[in-house]
Amino acid sequence: MTSLLILNGPNLNLLGTRQPEVYGATTLAEIEADCAAHAKTRGISITFEQSNHEGALVDLIHDARGTHQGIILNAGAYTHTSVALLDAIQSVEIPVIEVHLSNIHAREAFRKKSFIAPVAVGQICGLGAIGYTLAIDAIFDHLGKKSASGA
Ligand code: DQA
């Protein structure tokens, strides 16, 4: 069975109460439940994780090797700063879809830069919590195409 890691970075544990006007009112637990239900309809299993620590996120990406076929990553603020996460993604060679609840391109200038984007299959941002389930569909489609091409 296809298995996905859905990985969330710093401050995303506070979703629901953290700047709801920017990030919405949905909690991370609700996003996890939506992802689990959506993945089930696709016959996919998910592991949902959150950490406020950059090194812990790097470790979780490393540990995905051999276990997960794809990663959905909302790296939070580390998106804009972390060469370590970029290197980790490149090292494990697992396809990554980058997700953001807010539209990072319509906010402060420093949020337009993503260290994840150059090594991601694609980016979904600005659509709120639905971005995670769209990312499940996107990675499902990507993995199907990869196996169809024998890659
Ligand atoms: C975020 C956008 C980032 O700029 C911010 O630092 C976050 C959340 C989002 O989901 O919109 O923590 O990744």
PDB file of C-alpha atoms and ligand atoms in Angstrom:
ATOM      1  CA  MET A   1       0.000   0.000   0.000  1.00  0.00           C
ATOM      2  CA  THR A   2       1.284   3.478  -0.858  1.00  0.00           C
ATOM      3  CA  SER A   3       2.346   5.322   2.256  1.00  0.00           C
ATOM      4  CA  LEU A   4       2.766   9.083   2.606  1.00  0.00           C
ATOM      5  CA  LEU A   5       4.460  11.176   5.270  1.00  0.00           C
ATOM      6  CA  ILE A   6       2.633  14.437   5.961  1.00  0.00           C
ATOM      7  CA  LEU A   7       5.101  16.622   7.775  1.00  0.00           C
ATOM      8  CA  ASN A   8       4.409  19.922   9.505  1.00  0.00           C
ATOM      9  CA  GLY A   9       6.936  22.388  10.803  1.00  0.00           C
ATOM     10  CA  PRO A  10       7.083  25.023  13.519  1.00  0.00           C
ATOM     11  CA  ASN A  11       4.008  26.681  15.002  1.00  0.00           C
ATOM     12  CA  LEU A  12       1.596  24.583  12.967  1.00  0.00           C
ATOM     13  CA  ASN A  13       0.642  22.791  16.195  1.00  0.00           C
ATOM     14  CA  LEU A  14      -1.132  26.059  17.060  1.00  0.00           C
ATOM     15  CA  LEU A  15      -3.433  26.049  14.031  1.00  0.00           C
ATOM     16  CA  GLY A  16      -6.980  26.932  14.962  1.00  0.00           C
ATOM     17  CA  THR A  17      -5.928  29.654  17.360  1.00  0.00           C
ATOM     18  CA  ARG A  18      -2.839  31.011  15.547  1.00  0.00           C
ATOM     19  CA  GLN A  19      -3.754  34.040  13.408  1.00  0.00           C
ATOM     20  CA  PRO A  20      -6.998  32.447  12.134  1.00  0.00           C
ATOM     21  CA  GLU A  21      -7.445  35.371   9.742  1.00  0.00           C
ATOM     22  CA  VAL A  22      -4.269  34.174   7.966  1.00  0.00           C
ATOM     23  CA  TYR A  23      -4.262  30.409   8.549  1.00  0.00           C
ATOM     24  CA  GLY A  24      -7.948  29.609   9.077  1.00  0.00           C
ATOM     25  CA  ALA A  25      -9.802  28.083  12.019  1.00  0.00           C
ATOM     26  CA  THR A  26      -9.072  24.426  11.269  1.00  0.00           C
ATOM     27  CA  THR A  27      -6.831  22.715  13.822  1.00  0.00           C
ATOM     28  CA  LEU A  28      -3.931  20.472  12.893  1.00  0.00           C
ATOM     29  CA  ALA A  29      -5.825  17.507  14.385  1.00  0.00           C
ATOM     30  CA  GLU A  30      -8.765  18.275  12.076  1.00  0.00           C
ATOM     31  CA  ILE A  31      -6.410  18.501   9.084  1.00  0.00           C
ATOM     32  CA  GLU A  32      -4.930  15.133  10.084  1.00  0.00           C
ATOM     33  CA  ALA A  33      -8.423  13.577  10.284  1.00  0.00           C
ATOM     34  CA  ASP A  34      -9.358  15.019   6.860  1.00  0.00           C
ATOM     35  CA  CYS A  35      -6.117  13.707   5.357  1.00  0.00           C
ATOM     36  CA  ALA A  36      -6.615  10.242   6.857  1.00  0.00           C
ATOM     37  CA  ALA A  37     -10.192  10.043   5.533  1.00  0.00           C
ATOM     38  CA  HIS A  38      -9.191  11.326   2.091  1.00  0.00           C
ATOM     39  CA  ALA A  39      -6.163   9.040   1.841  1.00  0.00           C
ATOM     40  CA  LYS A  40      -8.365   6.052   2.704  1.00  0.00           C
ATOM     41  CA  THR A  41     -10.555   6.731  -0.348  1.00  0.00           C
ATOM     42  CA  ARG A  42      -7.396   6.475  -2.463  1.00  0.00           C
ATOM     43  CA  GLY A  43      -6.140   3.334  -0.693  1.00  0.00           C
ATOM     44  CA  ILE A  44      -3.191   5.277   0.735  1.00  0.00           C
ATOM     45  CA  SER A  45      -1.923   5.140   4.304  1.00  0.00           C
ATOM     46  CA  ILE A  46      -0.552   8.270   5.963  1.00  0.00           C
ATOM     47  CA  THR A  47       1.744   9.142   8.825  1.00  0.00           C
ATOM     48  CA  PHE A  48       1.120  12.654  10.137  1.00  0.00           C
ATOM     49  CA  GLU A  49       3.867  14.437  12.079  1.00  0.00           C
ATOM     50  CA  GLN A  50       4.630  17.906  13.446  1.00  0.00           C
ATOM     51  CA  SER A  51       7.770  19.316  14.980  1.00  0.00           C
ATOM     52  CA  ASN A  52       8.954  22.756  15.995  1.00  0.00           C
ATOM     53  CA  HIS A  53      12.591  21.652  15.583  1.00  0.00           C
ATOM     54  CA  GLU A  54      14.512  21.797  12.316  1.00  0.00           C
ATOM     55  CA  GLY A  55      16.747  18.801  13.105  1.00  0.00           C
ATOM     56  CA  ALA A  56      13.750  16.673  14.053  1.00  0.00           C
ATOM     57  CA  LEU A  57      12.175  17.488  10.680  1.00  0.00           C
ATOM     58  CA  VAL A  58      15.435  16.493   8.946  1.00  0.00           C
ATOM     59  CA  ASP A  59      15.410  13.192  10.888  1.00  0.00           C
ATOM     60  CA  LEU A  60      11.801  12.488   9.901  1.00  0.00           C
ATOM     61  CA  ILE A  61      12.655  13.086   6.231  1.00  0.00           C
ATOM     62  CA  HIS A  62      15.620  10.686   6.511  1.00  0.00           C
ATOM     63  CA  ASP A  63      13.465   8.082   8.263  1.00  0.00           C
ATOM     64  CA  ALA A  64      10.924   8.250   5.423  1.00  0.00           C
ATOM     65  CA  ARG A  65      13.372   6.327   3.234  1.00  0.00           C
ATOM     66  CA  GLY A  66      12.156   2.794   2.708  1.00  0.00           C
ATOM     67  CA  THR A  67       8.845   3.523   4.447  1.00  0.00           C
ATOM     68  CA  HIS A  68       7.068   6.298   2.558  1.00  0.00           C
ATOM     69  CA  GLN A  69       6.759   6.808  -1.198  1.00  0.00           C
ATOM     70  CA  GLY A  70       5.928  10.495  -0.965  1.00  0.00           C
ATOM     71  CA  ILE A  71       6.110  13.443   1.422  1.00  0.00           C
ATOM     72  CA  ILE A  72       3.715  16.345   1.834  1.00  0.00           C
ATOM     73  CA  LEU A  73       5.614  19.104   3.589  1.00  0.00           C
ATOM     74  CA  ASN A  74       4.484  22.307   5.212  1.00  0.00           C
ATOM     75  CA  ALA A  75       7.803  23.412   6.668  1.00  0.00           C
ATOM     76  CA  GLY A  76       6.314  26.607   8.147  1.00  0.00           C
ATOM     77  CA  ALA A  77       8.924  29.328   8.611  1.00  0.00           C
ATOM     78  CA  TYR A  78      11.773  26.876   7.856  1.00  0.00           C
ATOM     79  CA  THR A  79      10.528  26.999   4.264  1.00  0.00           C
ATOM     80  CA  HIS A  80      12.173  30.392   3.962  1.00  0.00           C
ATOM     81  CA  THR A  81      15.444  29.627   5.773  1.00  0.00           C
ATOM     82  CA  SER A  82      16.385  25.966   5.765  1.00  0.00           C
ATOM     83  CA  VAL A  83      19.152  24.700   3.515  1.00  0.00           C
ATOM     84  CA  ALA A  84      19.147  21.633   5.816  1.00  0.00           C
ATOM     85  CA  LEU A  85      15.610  20.702   4.738  1.00  0.00           C
ATOM     86  CA  LEU A  86      16.491  21.279   1.074  1.00  0.00           C
ATOM     87  CA  ASP A  87      19.516  18.984   1.455  1.00  0.00           C
ATOM     88  CA  ALA A  88      17.471  16.342   3.300  1.00  0.00           C
ATOM     89  CA  ILE A  89      14.862  16.241   0.517  1.00  0.00           C
ATOM     90  CA  GLN A  90      17.558  15.975  -2.127  1.00  0.00           C
ATOM     91  CA  SER A  91      19.321  13.228  -0.151  1.00  0.00           C
ATOM     92  CA  VAL A  92      16.352  10.887   0.232  1.00  0.00           C
ATOM     93  CA  GLU A  93      15.036  11.210  -3.334  1.00  0.00           C
ATOM     94  CA  ILE A  94      11.391  10.918  -2.254  1.00  0.00           C
ATOM     95  CA  PRO A  95       8.936  13.140  -4.144  1.00  0.00           C
ATOM     96  CA  VAL A  96       7.760  16.097  -2.067  1.00  0.00           C
ATOM     97  CA  ILE A  97       4.721  18.322  -2.503  1.00  0.00           C
ATOM     98  CA  GLU A  98       5.124  21.644  -0.677  1.00  0.00           C
ATOM     99  CA  VAL A  99       1.991  22.949   1.041  1.00  0.00           C
ATOM    100  CA  HIS A 100       1.167  26.270   2.691  1.00  0.00           C
ATOM    101  CA  LEU A 101      -2.179  27.319   4.086  1.00  0.00           C
ATOM    102  CA  SER A 102      -1.567  30.974   3.253  1.00  0.00           C
ATOM    103  CA  ASN A 103      -0.503  32.436  -0.077  1.00  0.00           C
ATOM    104  CA  ILE A 104       3.190  32.975   0.683  1.00  0.00           C
ATOM    105  CA  HIS A 105       3.570  34.979  -2.555  1.00  0.00           C
ATOM    106  CA  ALA A 106       1.020  37.567  -1.457  1.00  0.00           C
ATOM    107  CA  ARG A 107       2.577  38.265   1.951  1.00  0.00           C
ATOM    108  CA  GLU A 108       5.854  39.751   3.221  1.00  0.00           C
ATOM    109  CA  ALA A 109       8.744  39.657   0.739  1.00  0.00           C
ATOM    110  CA  PHE A 110      10.751  37.193   2.887  1.00  0.00           C
ATOM    111  CA  ARG A 111       8.002  34.582   2.508  1.00  0.00           C
ATOM    112  CA  LYS A 112       8.272  34.544  -1.302  1.00  0.00           C
ATOM    113  CA  LYS A 113      11.585  32.674  -1.070  1.00  0.00           C
ATOM    114  CA  SER A 114      11.188  28.916  -0.588  1.00  0.00           C
ATOM    115  CA  PHE A 115      14.171  26.615  -0.138  1.00  0.00           C
ATOM    116  CA  ILE A 116      11.763  23.691  -0.636  1.00  0.00           C
ATOM    117  CA  ALA A 117      10.295  24.731  -4.012  1.00  0.00           C
ATOM    118  CA  PRO A 118      13.371  23.947  -6.169  1.00  0.00           C
ATOM    119  CA  VAL A 119      13.430  20.342  -4.928  1.00  0.00           C
ATOM    120  CA  ALA A 120       9.643  19.811  -4.739  1.00  0.00           C
ATOM    121  CA  VAL A 121       7.429  18.272  -7.398  1.00  0.00           C
ATOM    122  CA  GLY A 122       5.152  21.266  -6.924  1.00  0.00           C
ATOM    123  CA  GLN A 123       3.727  23.779  -4.493  1.00  0.00           C
ATOM    124  CA  ILE A 124       0.159  24.304  -3.260  1.00  0.00           C
ATOM    125  CA  CYS A 125      -0.434  27.502  -1.331  1.00  0.00           C
ATOM    126  CA  GLY A 126      -3.124  29.970  -0.404  1.00  0.00           C
ATOM    127  CA  LEU A 127      -6.033  27.513  -0.400  1.00  0.00           C
ATOM    128  CA  GLY A 128      -6.172  26.816   3.333  1.00  0.00           C
ATOM    129  CA  ALA A 129      -6.584  23.354   4.822  1.00  0.00           C
ATOM    130  CA  ILE A 130      -7.888  21.830   1.580  1.00  0.00           C
ATOM    131  CA  GLY A 131      -4.340  22.217   0.244  1.00  0.00           C
ATOM    132  CA  TYR A 132      -3.344  19.075   2.171  1.00  0.00           C
ATOM    133  CA  THR A 133      -5.965  16.839   0.567  1.00  0.00           C
ATOM    134  CA  LEU A 134      -5.209  18.361  -2.845  1.00  0.00           C
ATOM    135  CA  ALA A 135      -1.575  17.458  -2.193  1.00  0.00           C
ATOM    136  CA  ILE A 136      -2.565  13.838  -1.478  1.00  0.00           C
ATOM    137  CA  ASP A 137      -4.261  13.722  -4.895  1.00  0.00           C
ATOM    138  CA  ALA A 138      -1.275  15.437  -6.527  1.00  0.00           C
ATOM    139  CA  ILE A 139       1.250  12.980  -5.112  1.00  0.00           C
ATOM    140  CA  PHE A 140      -1.029  10.015  -5.880  1.00  0.00           C
ATOM    141  CA  ASP A 141      -1.164  11.204  -9.500  1.00  0.00           C
ATOM    142  CA  HIS A 142       2.593  11.819  -9.566  1.00  0.00           C
ATOM    143  CA  LEU A 143       3.410   8.361  -8.196  1.00  0.00           C
ATOM    144  CA  GLY A 144       1.009   6.734 -10.695  1.00  0.00           C
ATOM    145  CA  LYS A 145       2.706   8.479 -13.595  1.00  0.00           C
ATOM    146  CA  LYS A 146       6.126   7.517 -12.289  1.00  0.00           C
ATOM    147  CA  SER A 147       5.243   3.833 -12.019  1.00  0.00           C
ATOM    148  CA  ALA A 148       3.515   3.915 -15.439  1.00  0.00           C
ATOM    149  CA  SER A 149       6.732   5.262 -16.994  1.00  0.00           C
ATOM    150  CA  GLY A 150       8.813   2.683 -15.114  1.00  0.00           C
ATOM    151  CA  ALA A 151      10.809   5.505 -13.468  1.00  0.00           C
TER     152      ALA A 151
HETATM  153  C1  DQA B   1       3.009  28.704   6.348  1.00  0.00           C
HETATM  154  C2  DQA B   1       3.583  29.987   5.737  1.00  0.00           C
HETATM  155  C3  DQA B   1       4.904  30.343   6.384  1.00  0.00           C
HETATM  156  O1  DQA B   1       5.408  31.550   5.842  1.00  0.00           O
HETATM  157  C4  DQA B   1       4.726  30.530   7.883  1.00  0.00           C
HETATM  158  O2  DQA B   1       5.972  30.792   8.486  1.00  0.00           O
HETATM  159  C5  DQA B   1       4.043  29.388   8.525  1.00  0.00           C
HETATM  160  C6  DQA B   1       2.898  28.789   7.850  1.00  0.00           C
HETATM  161  C7  DQA B   1       1.596  28.405   5.788  1.00  0.00           C
HETATM  162  O3  DQA B   1       1.149  27.275   5.928  1.00  0.00           O
HETATM  163  O4  DQA B   1       0.936  29.303   5.262  1.00  0.00           O
HETATM  164  O5  DQA B   1       4.365  29.004   9.632  1.00  0.00           O
HETATM  165  O6  DQA B   1       3.843  27.620   5.974  1.00  0.00           O
END
